[in-house]
Coordinates of C-alpha atoms in Angstrom, one line a residue:
M149 CA 128.1 130.3 104.7
R150 CA 124.8 131.7 105.5
P151 CA 124.0 131.3 109.3
G152 CA 121.1 129.1 110.4
P153 CA 120.3 126.2 108.2
G154 CA 123.9 125.3 107.2
L155 CA 124.1 122.7 104.5
I156 CA 120.6 122.0 103.1
G157 CA 120.0 118.5 101.7
I158 CA 117.2 118.4 99.1
F159 CA 116.2 114.7 98.8
G160 CA 114.2 114.2 95.6
V161 CA 115.9 117.1 93.9
T162 CA 115.0 116.2 90.3
G163 CA 111.2 116.1 90.9
F164 CA 108.9 119.0 90.2
I165 CA 109.2 120.7 93.6
G166 CA 112.8 119.6 94.1
T167 CA 114.0 121.1 90.9
A168 CA 112.2 124.4 91.5
L169 CA 113.5 124.4 95.1
M170 CA 117.1 123.9 94.0
T171 CA 116.9 126.9 91.7
H172 CA 115.1 129.0 94.4
L173 CA 117.6 128.3 97.2
K174 CA 120.7 128.4 94.9
D175 CA 119.7 131.9 93.7
R176 CA 119.6 133.0 97.4
G177 CA 123.1 131.8 98.2
Y178 CA 122.4 128.7 100.3
D179 CA 124.8 125.7 100.5
L180 CA 123.0 122.8 98.9
R181 CA 123.3 119.1 98.4
G182 CA 120.8 117.7 95.9
V183 CA 120.0 114.0 96.1
S184 CA 118.1 111.8 93.6
R185 CA 118.4 108.2 92.3
H186 CA 119.3 109.6 88.9
I187 CA 120.7 113.0 88.0
S188 CA 121.1 113.8 84.3
Q189 CA 124.0 115.7 82.8
D190 CA 121.6 118.4 81.7
F191 CA 120.5 118.9 85.3
R192 CA 124.1 119.0 86.5
N193 CA 125.0 121.6 83.9
T194 CA 121.9 123.7 84.8
H195 CA 122.6 123.8 88.5
A196 CA 126.4 123.7 88.5
S197 CA 127.7 126.0 91.3
P198 CA 130.5 126.0 93.9
R199 CA 127.7 126.0 96.5
V200 CA 125.9 123.0 95.0
E201 CA 126.7 119.3 95.3
L202 CA 124.7 116.7 93.5
V203 CA 124.6 113.1 94.7
E204 CA 122.9 110.0 93.2
A205 CA 121.3 107.8 95.8
T206 CA 118.0 105.9 96.1
I207 CA 116.0 105.9 99.3
Q208 CA 115.7 102.1 99.0
D209 CA 119.5 101.9 99.7
P210 CA 120.0 102.9 103.4
F211 CA 123.8 103.0 103.1
A212 CA 123.7 105.4 100.1
I213 CA 121.2 107.6 101.9
A214 CA 123.3 107.6 105.1
A215 CA 126.3 108.7 103.1
A216 CA 124.3 111.4 101.4
L217 CA 123.2 112.7 104.8
Q218 CA 126.8 113.1 106.1
G219 CA 127.4 116.8 106.8
V220 CA 123.8 117.9 106.1
D221 CA 122.3 120.3 108.7
T222 CA 118.8 120.6 107.3
V223 CA 116.9 118.0 105.3
V224 CA 114.1 118.7 102.9
Q225 CA 112.5 115.4 102.2
L226 CA 110.5 115.3 98.9
I227 CA 111.0 111.7 97.8
S228 CA 107.8 109.6 97.1
T229 CA 107.1 106.7 94.8
S230 CA 103.4 106.8 95.4
A231 CA 100.5 109.0 94.1
P232 CA 96.8 109.5 95.1
S233 CA 95.6 108.4 91.6
L234 CA 97.1 105.0 92.0
G235 CA 94.3 104.4 94.5
N236 CA 94.8 101.3 96.7
R237 CA 96.2 98.9 94.1
F238 CA 99.8 98.9 95.5
I239 CA 99.4 98.9 99.2
T240 CA 102.2 96.5 100.0
S241 CA 104.5 98.3 97.6
D242 CA 103.6 101.6 99.3
I243 CA 104.7 100.3 102.7
M244 CA 107.9 98.6 101.3
D245 CA 109.0 101.4 99.0
N246 CA 107.9 104.5 101.0
V247 CA 107.3 103.9 104.7
I248 CA 110.2 101.6 105.6
P249 CA 112.9 103.5 103.6
H250 CA 111.7 106.8 105.0
V251 CA 111.8 105.7 108.6
T252 CA 115.3 104.3 108.0
A253 CA 116.3 107.7 106.5
I254 CA 114.9 109.5 109.5
E255 CA 116.9 107.2 111.9
A256 CA 120.0 107.8 109.9
A257 CA 119.5 111.6 110.0
L258 CA 119.0 111.4 113.8
N259 CA 122.1 109.3 114.3
I260 CA 124.2 111.6 112.1
G261 CA 123.1 114.7 113.9
V262 CA 120.9 116.5 111.3
R263 CA 119.6 119.6 113.0
R264 CA 116.2 119.9 111.3
Y265 CA 114.2 117.4 109.2
I266 CA 111.5 118.9 106.9
F267 CA 109.1 116.4 105.5
V268 CA 106.8 117.5 102.6
S269 CA 103.7 115.5 103.2
S270 CA 100.2 116.0 101.6
G271 CA 97.4 118.3 102.5
G272 CA 95.1 116.7 100.0
A273 CA 95.5 113.1 101.0
V274 CA 95.9 112.8 104.8
Y275 CA 92.6 114.2 106.0
G276 CA 90.0 112.2 104.1
A277 CA 86.4 112.9 103.4
G278 CA 85.0 113.7 106.9
A279 CA 87.2 116.6 107.8
A280 CA 85.8 120.2 108.3
V281 CA 86.4 122.5 105.3
P282 CA 88.6 124.5 105.3
T283 CA 90.6 121.9 107.1
P284 CA 93.0 122.8 110.0
E285 CA 96.1 120.8 110.9
D286 CA 94.4 119.3 114.0
A287 CA 91.5 117.9 112.1
P288 CA 91.0 114.1 112.3
T289 CA 93.0 112.2 109.7
F290 CA 91.3 109.4 107.8
P291 CA 93.0 109.0 104.4
L292 CA 91.1 107.3 101.7
S293 CA 94.2 106.3 99.7
S294 CA 97.2 104.2 100.5
H295 CA 99.3 107.3 99.4
G296 CA 97.7 109.4 102.1
I297 CA 98.2 106.6 104.7
T298 CA 102.0 106.3 103.9
K299 CA 102.4 110.1 104.2
L300 CA 100.6 110.1 107.6
M301 CA 102.6 107.1 108.8
I302 CA 105.9 109.0 108.1
E303 CA 104.5 112.0 109.9
K304 CA 103.7 109.8 112.9
Y305 CA 107.2 108.4 113.0
L306 CA 108.7 111.9 112.9
A307 CA 106.5 112.7 115.9
L308 CA 107.7 109.6 117.6
F309 CA 111.4 110.5 117.1
G310 CA 110.5 114.1 118.1
A311 CA 109.1 112.9 121.4
Q312 CA 111.6 110.2 122.1
D313 CA 114.8 111.7 120.7
D314 CA 114.0 115.5 120.6
L315 CA 114.3 115.5 116.8
D316 CA 113.6 119.0 115.4
Y317 CA 111.2 118.4 112.5
V318 CA 108.7 120.4 110.5
V319 CA 105.9 118.7 108.4
L320 CA 104.5 120.7 105.5
R321 CA 101.2 119.6 104.0
P322 CA 100.9 121.3 100.6
S323 CA 97.5 121.1 98.8
N324 CA 97.9 120.7 95.0
P325 CA 101.1 122.4 93.8
Y326 CA 101.3 123.4 90.1
G327 CA 103.4 125.6 87.9
P328 CA 106.0 125.7 85.1
G329 CA 108.1 122.5 84.7
Q330 CA 105.4 120.2 86.2
I331 CA 105.2 116.9 84.2
F332 CA 102.2 114.7 84.5
R333 CA 103.4 111.3 85.8
K334 CA 102.2 108.7 88.3
G335 CA 98.7 110.1 87.6
Q336 CA 99.5 113.2 89.8
G337 CA 98.6 116.8 89.0
L338 CA 95.4 117.8 87.3
I339 CA 96.8 120.9 85.6
P340 CA 99.7 119.1 83.8
A341 CA 97.3 116.2 83.0
V342 CA 94.9 118.6 81.3
L343 CA 97.7 120.4 79.3
Q344 CA 99.1 117.0 78.2
R345 CA 95.7 115.8 77.0
V346 CA 95.1 119.1 75.2
A347 CA 98.5 119.0 73.5
R348 CA 97.7 115.5 72.2
G349 CA 94.3 116.5 70.9
L350 CA 92.5 114.3 73.5
P351 CA 89.5 115.1 75.7
V352 CA 90.3 115.7 79.4
Q353 CA 89.1 112.8 81.6
V354 CA 86.9 114.1 84.4
F355 CA 86.2 111.7 87.3
G356 CA 82.7 112.3 88.6
D357 CA 80.6 115.3 87.6
G358 CA 83.3 118.0 87.9
S359 CA 82.1 119.4 91.2
A360 CA 85.0 118.0 93.3
E361 CA 86.9 120.9 94.8
R362 CA 90.6 121.1 95.4
D363 CA 93.0 123.8 96.8
Y364 CA 95.6 124.8 94.1
I365 CA 98.9 126.4 95.2
F366 CA 101.4 127.9 92.8
I367 CA 104.9 126.5 93.0
D368 CA 106.6 129.8 94.0
D369 CA 104.4 130.0 97.1
V370 CA 105.3 126.4 98.0
L371 CA 109.0 127.3 97.7
R372 CA 108.6 130.3 100.0
A373 CA 106.9 128.1 102.5
I374 CA 109.7 125.6 102.5
E375 CA 112.3 128.3 102.8
S376 CA 110.3 129.7 105.8
A377 CA 110.4 126.2 107.4
V378 CA 114.2 126.0 106.8
L379 CA 114.7 129.4 108.6
L380 CA 112.1 128.9 111.3
P381 CA 113.9 129.7 114.6
K382 CA 111.2 128.4 116.9
A383 CA 107.9 126.4 116.8
R384 CA 109.8 123.2 116.0
Q385 CA 108.0 119.9 115.8
Q386 CA 105.1 121.5 114.0
T387 CA 102.8 120.7 111.1
F388 CA 101.6 123.3 108.7
N389 CA 99.1 123.3 105.9
I390 CA 100.4 125.0 102.7
G391 CA 97.6 126.0 100.3
S392 CA 95.6 128.8 98.9
G393 CA 92.8 128.5 101.4
R394 CA 90.4 128.5 98.5
G395 CA 88.5 125.7 96.8
T396 CA 88.2 125.4 93.0
S397 CA 86.0 122.8 91.4
V398 CA 87.3 120.7 88.5
T399 CA 84.8 122.4 86.2
A400 CA 86.0 125.9 87.3
L401 CA 89.6 124.9 86.8
L402 CA 89.0 123.6 83.3
D403 CA 87.1 126.7 82.5
A404 CA 90.0 128.8 83.7
L405 CA 92.5 126.8 81.6
Q406 CA 90.2 127.0 78.6
E407 CA 90.1 130.8 78.9
G408 CA 93.8 131.0 79.4
L409 CA 94.5 128.8 76.3
G410 CA 91.9 130.6 74.2
R411 CA 90.3 127.4 72.9
P412 CA 87.8 124.9 74.2
I413 CA 88.7 121.9 76.2
A414 CA 86.8 118.7 75.4
R415 CA 85.8 116.7 78.4
D416 CA 85.1 113.0 78.9
Y417 CA 83.2 112.2 82.1
L418 CA 84.1 109.0 83.9
P419 CA 82.8 107.4 87.2
A420 CA 84.1 109.0 90.4
R421 CA 87.0 107.2 92.1
K422 CA 86.4 105.9 95.6
S423 CA 89.9 107.1 96.8
D424 CA 89.0 110.8 95.9
V425 CA 87.6 113.1 98.5
P426 CA 84.7 115.3 97.2
R427 CA 86.2 118.5 98.7
S428 CA 89.6 119.4 99.9
V429 CA 90.5 123.0 101.0
L430 CA 93.1 123.8 103.6
D431 CA 93.0 126.2 106.6
I432 CA 96.3 128.1 106.3
A433 CA 96.0 130.3 109.4
K434 CA 98.7 128.5 111.4
A435 CA 101.3 129.0 108.6
G436 CA 100.5 132.7 108.6
A437 CA 100.8 132.9 112.4
L438 CA 103.9 130.8 113.0
L439 CA 105.7 130.6 109.7
G440 CA 104.9 134.2 108.6
W441 CA 103.8 132.8 105.3
T442 CA 100.8 133.5 103.2
P443 CA 100.2 132.7 99.5
S444 CA 100.7 135.6 97.1
V445 CA 99.8 134.2 93.6
T446 CA 96.2 133.9 92.6
L447 CA 95.0 130.9 90.6
Q448 CA 94.3 133.1 87.5
D449 CA 97.8 134.6 87.6
G450 CA 99.4 131.2 88.3
I451 CA 97.7 129.6 85.3
A452 CA 98.7 132.5 83.1
H453 CA 102.3 132.3 84.2
T454 CA 102.4 128.5 83.7
L455 CA 100.9 128.7 80.2
R456 CA 103.4 131.4 79.2
A457 CA 106.4 129.7 80.7
Q458 CA 105.5 126.5 78.9
G459 CA 105.1 128.3 75.5
L460 CA 101.4 127.5 75.3
V461 CA 100.4 131.2 74.9
R462 CA 102.2 134.4 74.2

């Protein structure tokens, strides 16, 4: 067994980041337990390995999650049933389905003796509209969406358990991850949403005038950041922004995708949503200093790789 992280539990293993992380860590020889409420036979066949165990458990079932945590040394928590695009239409459900089960899972991990708890939060949703740009980790947090509030609440409970019980935790706040294998669902992910609409011959829906800026980070860079958090020897109980550190407007992103595809992208402009911040770009200096991590894939290269991997261009 590789020294350090011991058995790594990836909770939410069948999602976009979880699937990529399973492959990334498996290829590097870590001992892994992947947990999801449903794991297909295809997924099991793809990731079969003596060092990989796959377990079906839903975070809404505290007994199943407690069982899945047994023997785990390092947790990577990716589970979420919420999304920014859902706005504030399901606030009670967000609390019931996300906050309470997550806090229960943290308590179980603490009682079982998990050595490190890594929570993948949101760099695009927790800060809100009034934060400085680029936004550092210590900026005031005022989420405009229920999704952002639930992420922030889980962060706060981790901090509580850290102060009260000396829980070793790391919070990662990724900006807008994208890359091969990302599927547009729950209204999350502009790039897969665009590619889905284009594939169906439909115009892309643009909320507002297209000037809203986001910070896009390629999936491989996110995976390296998570691995760095897994291996981090010191600087425990820390929060890190994980992004490119650069803002790209919706219009500029669509132009880049259009150029990569080699064909025009029709656009349908809709009223801006109140739960969307006009500009979200992360300050990633802290991750560079303490995690030893910096992004390595440009947006242009990341888009090109995504289009090729998904068979959209040669």
